[in-house]
C-alpha cells in the first residue's frame, strides 16, 4: 500500500498559545494602507484642471441662460467623477486579491488533534499538514515530507515544480526556488506528495507579504499625454479668461456699453476656452478601450492605451506569456532512436516507444497534479489508446519516493494476470543510469543523447523497469534489477503566435526583453524559438544583485534575456529602463510580476492564467492570453495618438478664426458678428468633429512600420503648432475677405453676419477634411472609411440650411436669407481656405513619421 506520513506524537500549539500569538502578531493576512474617504477622493478629482475647466464652462453657459448646455457639461463632470471614484476603489483590489490568495484553509495540529481552520487564523509556530492539491497557508519549515513537489511559479516564475526535502536547513537566507530545500511558502501549491511543517512567518512577513509591501510603495504615474494636455488647458484657460476681462474693460471704456461688453467678453471666453481638449482625451480613450476590447484586451486604466503606442521596450515574462505554462512530451528516446511526437500520428508510433510511455505512466500518479506527469498521461491517453499498454486495473502496492541521494522514484504494481510485481521507475537520467548499473561505455553513449535533448531546452527524464517475485519487498530501489527503457523530453511549448508577434514588434521599433525566473539554458532556447535578438546573451539575477543602479542602466542596453531573477529584480529592471528614458510595457501573469506590472509605464497581465493580483496591478489584461493581442493593442495605441494629434491640431486651427472674428469687431468698432448662439452652433460641429470623426479615422498605413515616437516629444510639436496656426490664420483672412466684400457691396448687418458665418462654417468643414491626414491629399482620403464623417457633413449642412432659411432661426441668429450666388461664394471661399495646405501635401511637403509631422525643406 502507499506510504503516508503520520502526525502521531505531534501536539503542536495549544489553543491558548495560538490565541495569544494571534492577539500579539495579528491575522495571517496582508494589511492594506488606510482607505481614503470617498469625500477626500472626490475632492482630489474635482481639483483636476480638466474638470475645473468643464465646471467653468458649465457656469458660463448658466450665465448665458443656456441651461441645457450647462447641465450637459455638469452631468459629464459627475460622470467622470463617478468613473474615477470607481477606478480608485478598484486599485485596492490587488492587495485584496493577495489577501485572498494568502489565506486558504489550513489543517493544523493543536492540542495533539488535527483540525481545519481559516488560513488567516494560522499563527507563527503552528504545525500544519499539506497534501497534494493543497495551498500552503503560511511560510514554513518542513518537519517531514514524502515525495513532495511544490509549484512556486507565481513567486519565482519557474515553470516546473520544485522538490522538497525535510533536511535540516543550512542557515542560508531563505528564498523560493531550488530543489531539495526544506522551506515552503504561503500561497504556493502542493502538486505531489505530502508534508508536515512548522509555521515560520505569517502575514506581511511572508514572501508573498513582501510583494504586498512593494505594491503599496509603487505609485502609478500620470501619463505624458495627461500632463501635457493639462498644461495646455491651464495656459489656454488663463489666456481666455484674461482676454475676456480685457475685452469687457476695453469695450466698456471705448463704447460705454457694459452689458454688450460683458456679452462680448463671455462670448470670447467661450470661443477661446478649449473645453474640447479634455473631452477629446476622455472620449478617445474611452472609445479606444471599447475598440481594443473587441481584440480581447481589457483596459483597466484608459490612458495606458495611448501610452502603449509609444512603448519602446516590451519586458516579457516567459512562463505563461511566451510559453503555454503547460508541459508537453516533445521527444522520446528508446532503442537508440529518437522521435519527435509532433511528427508521429496516433497510430504510427513504433512499438518500441509504447513501452516507454507505458512505464512512464506506471511511474506517475493516476490522477496527477504535477505538470510533467500530466503531460505523460496525456501522451499515453492519445498514443496508447485501445492498446494493451494502459493498466488502469492494476493495483499499486508500494512507492519508493525521491530522495536527495537518489533523484528517482519507483512504483510497485500487481497485476491479476502476472504473478510477479512490476516496478516502474522514472527520474533524473543520472539516477536511472545508476539504478540500471550502466558501465562506462553505456553511460557515455546515453549521456550524448541526454545532452542533445537538454540543449534543445527539454526537461529530460529517464525511465526504467524491473520485475520481482512476490517475496518481501526490499528497502531500497537499488535492490531491484532495473532495465533501461528510454528517455522522455518534455517542454513548456512556445505559444504559436509569439514568433510572428515578436517579429512585428521589431518592425515597429520595439525592443523585446525576456525576464524570467527560469534557468539561463531554458531561457536561451525559448529565445531562439521565438526569434529574440541576441539570444546567446543572458544576464542572471545574481549578476544583477552585484551591480549598482548606474551600472545596471548601462548594461541593460546590451542584453535581452534576464534569467533566474526574483521579484525585486524585475521591479529594478523596469525602473532602470525607465531611468534610461524608455517607455516600458511589462507582461506577466504571476504574483511575482505584480510590482513590476504596477511600476511599468504599461502593465499587461494575462487574463486566463494570470493571478488576480497580476490582473489588478496591470493597466491592460489579455483576456485570451494571446501574446499577439499585444501587437494589436500597440497598433491601436499608435492610431489613438495619431488621431488625438489630428483632433487637437484641428481644435487649434478652428479656434483661431472664431477668436479673431470676435476680437476684430471689438477692436475696430464694428457690430458684433458672432453671438453666443453662433458659438453654440459652431460647437455642434466642432465637438463631434474632434471627438467622434477624428476618433473613427483609420490608422496610417505605416503605423506599424515606424519607430515609436520619442517620449520627450510633446503632443504639440513646434511644427504641429505652426501649421495649425497657419491653417487658422488663412481661414481667418478668408472669412475677413468675405466680410469686407459684403460690407463694401453695401450689404446690411444681418446679411454681412450671415455671409461671414456661412463662410466660417464651410471653412470649418474644409478644415475637418484636410486634417484627416497630413500626408494624404483630401480627395484621396475620401476612399478611407469613416462612418462618422458623412453623418457629420450631412448634419452640419442640414443645420446650416435651417438657420439660413427657416424664418424663426433666421431671426434668432440675426441673419438675412443668403442667395444662391452668395452661398456658392461662401462655399468656394471655405474650400479655398485649405487649398494651400492640400497643394503642399500633394507635393510631399509634409512627411508623417508617426510621432510628429515634419516639414521637408
Tab-separated table of N, CA and C in Angstrom, residues 39-165:
chain	number	residue	atom	x	y	z
A	39	UNK	N	-15.078	61.261	0.207
A	39	UNK	CA	-15.092	62.718	0.045
A	39	UNK	C	-13.692	63.245	-0.264
A	40	UNK	N	-12.659	62.699	0.395
A	40	UNK	CA	-11.303	63.160	0.116
A	40	UNK	C	-10.886	62.773	-1.297
A	41	UNK	N	-11.308	61.582	-1.733
A	41	UNK	CA	-11.007	61.169	-3.104
A	41	UNK	C	-11.718	62.069	-4.106
A	42	UNK	N	-12.987	62.370	-3.840
A	42	UNK	CA	-13.753	63.235	-4.743
A	42	UNK	C	-13.142	64.630	-4.815
A	43	UNK	N	-12.639	65.144	-3.678
A	43	UNK	CA	-12.031	66.479	-3.664
A	43	UNK	C	-10.786	66.520	-4.541
A	44	UNK	N	-9.978	65.460	-4.488
A	44	UNK	CA	-8.785	65.389	-5.339
A	44	UNK	C	-9.174	65.386	-6.808
A	45	UNK	N	-10.262	64.681	-7.140
A	45	UNK	CA	-10.700	64.595	-8.533
A	45	UNK	C	-11.200	65.958	-9.015
A	46	UNK	N	-11.981	66.653	-8.167
A	46	UNK	CA	-12.558	67.944	-8.555
A	46	UNK	C	-11.465	68.968	-8.832
A	47	UNK	N	-10.327	68.846	-8.154
A	47	UNK	CA	-9.247	69.821	-8.326
A	47	UNK	C	-8.475	69.614	-9.627
A	48	UNK	N	-8.770	68.541	-10.383
A	48	UNK	CA	-8.103	68.326	-11.664
A	48	UNK	C	-8.431	69.492	-12.611
A	49	UNK	N	-7.404	70.062	-13.276
A	49	UNK	CA	-7.655	71.215	-14.169
A	49	UNK	C	-8.711	70.933	-15.238
A	50	UNK	N	-8.707	69.726	-15.783
A	50	UNK	CA	-9.675	69.416	-16.831
A	50	UNK	C	-11.112	69.552	-16.321
A	51	UNK	N	-11.370	68.994	-15.130
A	51	UNK	CA	-12.724	69.062	-14.596
A	51	UNK	C	-13.066	70.481	-14.154
A	52	UNK	N	-12.101	71.226	-13.605
A	52	UNK	CA	-12.350	72.613	-13.257
A	52	UNK	C	-12.747	73.421	-14.484
A	53	UNK	N	-12.093	73.121	-15.606
A	53	UNK	CA	-12.409	73.828	-16.844
A	53	UNK	C	-13.838	73.524	-17.290
A	54	UNK	N	-14.231	72.245	-17.198
A	54	UNK	CA	-15.589	71.880	-17.587
A	54	UNK	C	-16.613	72.537	-16.674
A	55	UNK	N	-16.315	72.576	-15.366
A	55	UNK	CA	-17.219	73.257	-14.428
A	55	UNK	C	-17.329	74.741	-14.781
A	56	UNK	N	-16.179	75.368	-15.133
A	56	UNK	CA	-16.196	76.780	-15.516
A	56	UNK	C	-17.041	77.011	-16.757
A	57	UNK	N	-16.881	76.139	-17.740
A	57	UNK	CA	-17.682	76.259	-18.960
A	57	UNK	C	-19.165	76.115	-18.654
A	58	UNK	N	-19.476	75.163	-17.762
A	58	UNK	CA	-20.878	74.997	-17.370
A	58	UNK	C	-21.419	76.254	-16.716
A	59	UNK	N	-20.600	76.899	-15.873
A	59	UNK	CA	-21.022	78.137	-15.222
A	59	UNK	C	-21.252	79.248	-16.248
A	60	UNK	N	-20.373	79.322	-17.283
A	60	UNK	CA	-20.534	80.322	-18.338
A	60	UNK	C	-21.862	80.121	-19.059
A	61	UNK	N	-22.171	78.856	-19.384
A	61	UNK	CA	-23.435	78.587	-20.053
A	61	UNK	C	-24.621	78.956	-19.168
A	62	UNK	N	-24.497	78.747	-17.844
A	62	UNK	CA	-25.577	79.135	-16.936
A	62	UNK	C	-25.761	80.654	-16.940
A	63	UNK	N	-24.646	81.395	-16.957
A	63	UNK	CA	-24.741	82.854	-17.015
A	63	UNK	C	-25.410	83.328	-18.298
A	64	UNK	N	-25.185	82.566	-19.364
A	64	UNK	CA	-25.795	82.918	-20.649
A	64	UNK	C	-27.246	82.480	-20.747
A	65	UNK	N	-27.676	81.707	-19.741
A	65	UNK	CA	-29.047	81.226	-19.763
A	65	UNK	C	-29.241	79.949	-20.537
A	66	UNK	N	-28.142	79.359	-21.032
A	66	UNK	CA	-28.245	78.093	-21.770
A	66	UNK	C	-28.165	76.949	-20.772
A	67	UNK	N	-29.315	76.691	-20.123
A	67	UNK	CA	-29.350	75.706	-19.042
A	67	UNK	C	-29.063	74.302	-19.561
A	68	UNK	N	-29.590	73.982	-20.739
A	68	UNK	CA	-29.419	72.622	-21.277
A	68	UNK	C	-27.953	72.306	-21.520
A	69	UNK	N	-27.218	73.246	-22.123
A	69	UNK	CA	-25.786	73.022	-22.374
A	69	UNK	C	-25.018	72.936	-21.061
A	70	UNK	N	-25.392	73.797	-20.098
A	70	UNK	CA	-24.718	73.775	-18.801
A	70	UNK	C	-24.948	72.458	-18.082
A	71	UNK	N	-26.181	71.977	-18.102
A	71	UNK	CA	-26.487	70.717	-17.433
A	71	UNK	C	-25.758	69.549	-18.092
A	72	UNK	N	-25.607	69.597	-19.418
A	72	UNK	CA	-24.910	68.526	-20.105
A	72	UNK	C	-23.446	68.471	-19.667
A	73	UNK	N	-22.787	69.662	-19.593
A	73	UNK	CA	-21.384	69.686	-19.169
A	73	UNK	C	-21.243	69.251	-17.715
A	74	UNK	N	-22.130	69.713	-16.858
A	74	UNK	CA	-22.042	69.338	-15.451
A	74	UNK	C	-22.331	67.853	-15.262
A	75	UNK	N	-23.247	67.304	-16.057
A	75	UNK	CA	-23.519	65.867	-15.987
A	75	UNK	C	-22.280	65.075	-16.385
A	76	UNK	N	-21.557	65.605	-17.392
A	76	UNK	CA	-20.324	64.936	-17.805
A	76	UNK	C	-19.294	64.971	-16.673
A	77	UNK	N	-19.241	66.093	-15.947
A	77	UNK	CA	-18.325	66.205	-14.812
A	77	UNK	C	-18.634	65.128	-13.775
A	78	UNK	N	-19.895	64.986	-13.436
A	78	UNK	CA	-20.272	63.992	-12.429
A	78	UNK	C	-20.029	62.572	-12.923
A	79	UNK	N	-20.211	62.351	-14.231
A	79	UNK	CA	-19.936	61.023	-14.788
A	79	UNK	C	-18.453	60.678	-14.653
A	80	UNK	N	-17.597	61.636	-15.000
A	80	UNK	CA	-16.153	61.408	-14.896
A	80	UNK	C	-15.753	61.191	-13.439
A	81	UNK	N	-16.351	61.979	-12.529
A	81	UNK	CA	-16.055	61.795	-11.107
A	81	UNK	C	-16.443	60.396	-10.642
A	82	UNK	N	-17.623	59.935	-11.061
A	82	UNK	CA	-18.068	58.603	-10.663
A	82	UNK	C	-17.168	57.515	-11.200
A	83	UNK	N	-16.768	57.661	-12.479
A	83	UNK	CA	-15.889	56.664	-13.082
A	83	UNK	C	-14.535	56.634	-12.391
A	84	UNK	N	-13.996	57.825	-12.070
A	84	UNK	CA	-12.695	57.892	-11.407
A	84	UNK	C	-12.761	57.315	-9.998
A	85	UNK	N	-13.848	57.617	-9.280
A	85	UNK	CA	-14.019	57.053	-7.945
A	85	UNK	C	-14.054	55.531	-7.999
A	86	UNK	N	-14.738	55.020	-9.018
A	86	UNK	CA	-14.811	53.564	-9.179
A	86	UNK	C	-13.429	52.989	-9.432
A	87	UNK	N	-12.642	53.635	-10.300
A	87	UNK	CA	-11.295	53.150	-10.598
A	87	UNK	C	-10.393	53.233	-9.365
A	88	UNK	N	-10.565	54.309	-8.556
A	88	UNK	CA	-9.764	54.435	-7.334
A	88	UNK	C	-10.018	53.253	-6.412
A	89	UNK	N	-11.261	52.874	-6.276
A	89	UNK	CA	-11.593	51.745	-5.411
A	89	UNK	C	-11.055	50.438	-5.986
A	90	UNK	N	-11.040	50.326	-7.303
A	90	UNK	CA	-10.554	49.100	-7.945
A	90	UNK	C	-9.055	48.911	-7.725
A	91	UNK	N	-8.297	50.003	-7.578
A	91	UNK	CA	-6.855	49.851	-7.406
A	91	UNK	C	-6.501	49.147	-6.109
A	92	UNK	N	-7.414	49.146	-5.160
A	92	UNK	CA	-7.151	48.440	-3.909
A	92	UNK	C	-7.388	46.946	-4.050
A	93	UNK	N	-7.895	46.528	-5.209
A	93	UNK	CA	-8.190	45.110	-5.409
A	93	UNK	C	-6.970	44.226	-5.441
A	94	UNK	N	-5.793	44.794	-5.822
A	94	UNK	CA	-4.583	43.960	-5.879
A	94	UNK	C	-4.244	43.401	-4.507
A	95	UNK	N	-4.270	44.257	-3.495
A	95	UNK	CA	-3.964	43.779	-2.154
A	95	UNK	C	-5.072	42.865	-1.623
A	96	UNK	N	-6.333	43.139	-2.003
A	96	UNK	CA	-7.416	42.242	-1.596
A	96	UNK	C	-7.222	40.867	-2.202
A	97	UNK	N	-6.793	40.834	-3.482
A	97	UNK	CA	-6.559	39.545	-4.136
A	97	UNK	C	-5.407	38.800	-3.462
A	98	UNK	N	-4.351	39.547	-3.100
A	98	UNK	CA	-3.247	38.930	-2.367
A	98	UNK	C	-3.728	38.357	-1.035
A	99	UNK	N	-4.610	39.089	-0.385
A	99	UNK	CA	-5.126	38.645	0.911
A	99	UNK	C	-5.884	37.332	0.758
A	100	UNK	N	-6.727	37.243	-0.294
A	100	UNK	CA	-7.475	36.007	-0.515
A	100	UNK	C	-6.542	34.848	-0.829
A	101	UNK	N	-5.533	35.128	-1.664
A	101	UNK	CA	-4.632	34.066	-2.092
A	101	UNK	C	-3.779	33.556	-0.935
A	102	UNK	N	-3.443	34.460	-0.033
A	102	UNK	CA	-2.540	34.079	1.050
A	102	UNK	C	-3.271	33.480	2.243
A	103	UNK	N	-4.586	33.295	2.155
A	103	UNK	CA	-5.312	32.793	3.309
A	103	UNK	C	-6.232	31.636	2.945
A	104	UNK	N	-5.684	30.498	2.503
A	104	UNK	CA	-6.526	29.329	2.268
A	104	UNK	C	-6.876	28.643	3.584
A	105	UNK	N	-7.701	27.601	3.512
A	105	UNK	CA	-7.985	26.802	4.704
A	105	UNK	C	-6.730	26.016	5.082
A	106	UNK	N	-6.574	25.731	6.355
A	106	UNK	CA	-5.362	25.055	6.827
A	106	UNK	C	-5.733	23.928	7.775
A	107	UNK	N	-5.036	22.792	7.625
A	107	UNK	CA	-5.185	21.647	8.528
A	107	UNK	C	-4.050	21.711	9.549
A	108	UNK	N	-4.369	22.159	10.777
A	108	UNK	CA	-3.334	22.357	11.794
A	108	UNK	C	-3.464	21.300	12.894
A	109	UNK	N	-2.369	21.160	13.624
A	109	UNK	CA	-2.365	20.264	14.795
A	109	UNK	C	-2.276	21.145	16.034
A	110	UNK	N	-3.329	21.114	16.844
A	110	UNK	CA	-3.340	21.870	18.089
A	110	UNK	C	-3.842	20.959	19.213
A	111	UNK	N	-3.170	21.051	20.324
A	111	UNK	CA	-3.514	20.186	21.459
A	111	UNK	C	-3.509	18.715	21.071
A	112	UNK	N	-2.616	18.361	20.109
A	112	UNK	CA	-2.492	16.971	19.701
A	112	UNK	C	-3.568	16.484	18.761
A	113	UNK	N	-4.474	17.378	18.334
A	113	UNK	CA	-5.569	16.962	17.442
A	113	UNK	C	-5.494	17.738	16.133
A	114	UNK	N	-5.857	17.056	15.046
A	114	UNK	CA	-5.927	17.726	13.747
A	114	UNK	C	-7.256	18.464	13.631
A	115	UNK	N	-7.191	19.712	13.199
A	115	UNK	CA	-8.425	20.470	12.962
A	115	UNK	C	-8.202	21.456	11.828
A	116	UNK	N	-9.264	21.739	11.090
A	116	UNK	CA	-9.175	22.632	9.932
A	116	UNK	C	-9.686	24.017	10.322
A	117	UNK	N	-8.873	25.032	10.061
A	117	UNK	CA	-9.219	26.403	10.425
A	117	UNK	C	-9.032	27.319	9.216
A	118	UNK	N	-9.529	28.549	9.339
A	118	UNK	CA	-9.296	29.553	8.288
A	118	UNK	C	-7.810	29.899	8.246
A	119	UNK	N	-7.278	30.043	7.044
A	119	UNK	CA	-5.856	30.326	6.911
A	119	UNK	C	-5.433	31.594	7.625
A	120	UNK	N	-6.330	32.578	7.738
A	120	UNK	CA	-5.974	33.841	8.390
A	120	UNK	C	-5.748	33.665	9.888
A	121	UNK	N	-6.183	32.512	10.438
A	121	UNK	CA	-6.025	32.269	11.876
A	121	UNK	C	-4.760	31.468	12.206
A	122	UNK	N	-4.005	31.076	11.198
A	122	UNK	CA	-2.734	30.380	11.428
A	122	UNK	C	-1.749	31.360	12.067
A	123	UNK	N	-1.006	30.881	13.050
A	123	UNK	CA	-0.047	31.749	13.734
A	123	UNK	C	1.351	31.141	13.647
A	124	UNK	N	2.353	31.980	13.913
A	124	UNK	CA	3.735	31.515	13.913
A	124	UNK	C	3.900	30.415	14.960
A	125	UNK	N	4.544	29.321	14.579
A	125	UNK	CA	4.731	28.189	15.466
A	125	UNK	C	3.701	27.091	15.282
A	126	UNK	N	2.605	27.383	14.570
A	126	UNK	CA	1.610	26.349	14.288
A	126	UNK	C	2.242	25.234	13.458
A	127	UNK	N	1.759	24.013	13.651
A	127	UNK	CA	2.165	22.879	12.815
A	127	UNK	C	0.965	22.497	11.961
A	128	UNK	N	1.180	22.404	10.643
A	128	UNK	CA	0.073	22.071	9.740
A	128	UNK	C	0.489	20.953	8.789
A	129	UNK	N	-0.502	20.343	8.193
A	129	UNK	CA	-0.299	19.227	7.258
A	129	UNK	C	-0.813	19.663	5.891
A	130	UNK	N	-0.055	19.378	4.831
A	130	UNK	CA	-0.493	19.658	3.465
A	130	UNK	C	-0.397	18.381	2.631
A	131	UNK	N	-1.356	18.228	1.739
A	131	UNK	CA	-1.388	17.096	0.830
A	131	UNK	C	-1.399	17.607	-0.613
A	132	UNK	N	-1.282	16.704	-1.527
A	132	UNK	CA	-1.340	17.023	-2.949
A	132	UNK	C	-2.618	17.804	-3.253
A	133	UNK	N	-2.476	18.971	-3.900
A	133	UNK	CA	-3.618	19.809	-4.244
A	133	UNK	C	-3.893	20.925	-3.260
A	134	UNK	N	-3.217	20.936	-2.110
A	134	UNK	CA	-3.433	21.977	-1.092
A	134	UNK	C	-2.587	23.210	-1.393
A	135	UNK	N	-3.112	24.368	-0.984
A	135	UNK	CA	-2.301	25.578	-0.976
A	135	UNK	C	-1.682	25.753	0.398
A	136	UNK	N	-0.441	26.181	0.412
A	136	UNK	CA	0.290	26.359	1.668
A	136	UNK	C	-0.225	27.623	2.355
A	137	UNK	N	-0.629	27.553	3.632
A	137	UNK	CA	-1.239	28.711	4.285
A	137	UNK	C	-0.260	29.762	4.795
A	138	UNK	N	1.016	29.402	4.996
A	138	UNK	CA	1.991	30.347	5.539
A	138	UNK	C	3.395	29.847	5.210
A	139	UNK	N	4.381	30.717	5.324
A	139	UNK	CA	5.767	30.280	5.155
A	139	UNK	C	6.114	29.323	6.294
A	140	UNK	N	6.795	28.229	5.969
A	140	UNK	CA	7.021	27.208	6.999
A	140	UNK	C	8.264	26.388	6.702
A	141	UNK	N	8.745	25.692	7.752
A	141	UNK	CA	9.861	24.763	7.661
A	141	UNK	C	9.297	23.345	7.727
A	142	UNK	N	9.674	22.510	6.754
A	142	UNK	CA	9.187	21.132	6.723
A	142	UNK	C	9.830	20.299	7.823
A	143	UNK	N	8.980	19.629	8.585
A	143	UNK	CA	9.466	18.693	9.607
A	143	UNK	C	9.613	17.301	9.029
A	144	UNK	N	8.697	16.940	8.137
A	144	UNK	CA	8.786	15.666	7.420
A	144	UNK	C	7.978	15.793	6.138
A	145	UNK	N	8.397	15.053	5.118
A	145	UNK	CA	7.653	15.088	3.852
A	145	UNK	C	7.901	13.786	3.105
A	146	UNK	N	6.996	13.509	2.190
A	146	UNK	CA	7.086	12.294	1.397
A	146	UNK	C	6.839	12.625	-0.059
A	147	UNK	N	7.879	12.456	-0.893
A	147	UNK	CA	7.750	12.626	-2.337
A	147	UNK	C	7.053	13.936	-2.675
A	148	UNK	N	7.481	15.023	-2.077
A	148	UNK	CA	6.756	16.290	-2.139
A	148	UNK	C	7.356	17.238	-3.174
A	149	UNK	N	6.475	17.762	-4.035
A	149	UNK	CA	6.858	18.786	-5.007
A	149	UNK	C	5.859	19.925	-4.908
A	150	UNK	N	6.350	21.153	-5.060
A	150	UNK	CA	5.510	22.331	-4.884
A	150	UNK	C	5.671	23.257	-6.085
A	151	UNK	N	4.542	23.756	-6.594
A	151	UNK	CA	4.551	24.729	-7.679
A	151	UNK	C	4.732	26.122	-7.076
A	152	UNK	N	5.902	26.714	-7.288
A	152	UNK	CA	6.195	28.050	-6.774
A	152	UNK	C	6.282	29.076	-7.903
A	153	UNK	N	5.655	28.759	-9.047
A	153	UNK	CA	5.839	29.582	-10.248
A	153	UNK	C	5.365	31.013	-10.050
A	154	UNK	N	4.295	31.228	-9.274
A	154	UNK	CA	3.809	32.596	-9.144
A	154	UNK	C	4.705	33.456	-8.255
A	155	UNK	N	5.637	32.805	-7.533
A	155	UNK	CA	6.627	33.547	-6.754
A	155	UNK	C	7.958	33.668	-7.485
A	156	UNK	N	8.316	32.633	-8.261
A	156	UNK	CA	9.653	32.584	-8.865
A	156	UNK	C	9.646	32.707	-10.373
A	157	UNK	N	8.518	32.384	-11.033
A	157	UNK	CA	8.478	32.365	-12.483
A	157	UNK	C	8.950	31.061	-13.086
A	158	UNK	N	9.435	30.099	-12.252
A	158	UNK	CA	9.876	28.810	-12.776
A	158	UNK	C	8.669	27.983	-13.175
A	159	UNK	N	8.719	27.419	-14.381
A	159	UNK	CA	7.563	26.686	-14.896
A	159	UNK	C	7.400	25.314	-14.266
A	160	UNK	N	8.468	24.750	-13.699
A	160	UNK	CA	8.414	23.398	-13.146
A	160	UNK	C	8.331	23.425	-11.623
A	161	UNK	N	7.613	22.465	-11.030
A	161	UNK	CA	7.581	22.374	-9.573
A	161	UNK	C	8.976	22.058	-9.027
A	162	UNK	N	9.193	22.400	-7.768
A	162	UNK	CA	10.474	22.115	-7.130
A	162	UNK	C	10.282	21.016	-6.081
A	163	UNK	N	11.295	20.148	-5.966
A	163	UNK	CA	11.241	19.076	-4.964
A	163	UNK	C	11.508	19.660	-3.579
A	164	UNK	N	10.917	19.045	-2.589
A	164	UNK	CA	11.142	19.463	-1.216
A	164	UNK	C	11.752	18.319	-0.413
A	165	UNK	N	12.517	18.670	0.604
A	165	UNK	CA	13.095	17.669	1.493
A	165	UNK	C	12.878	18.120	2.941
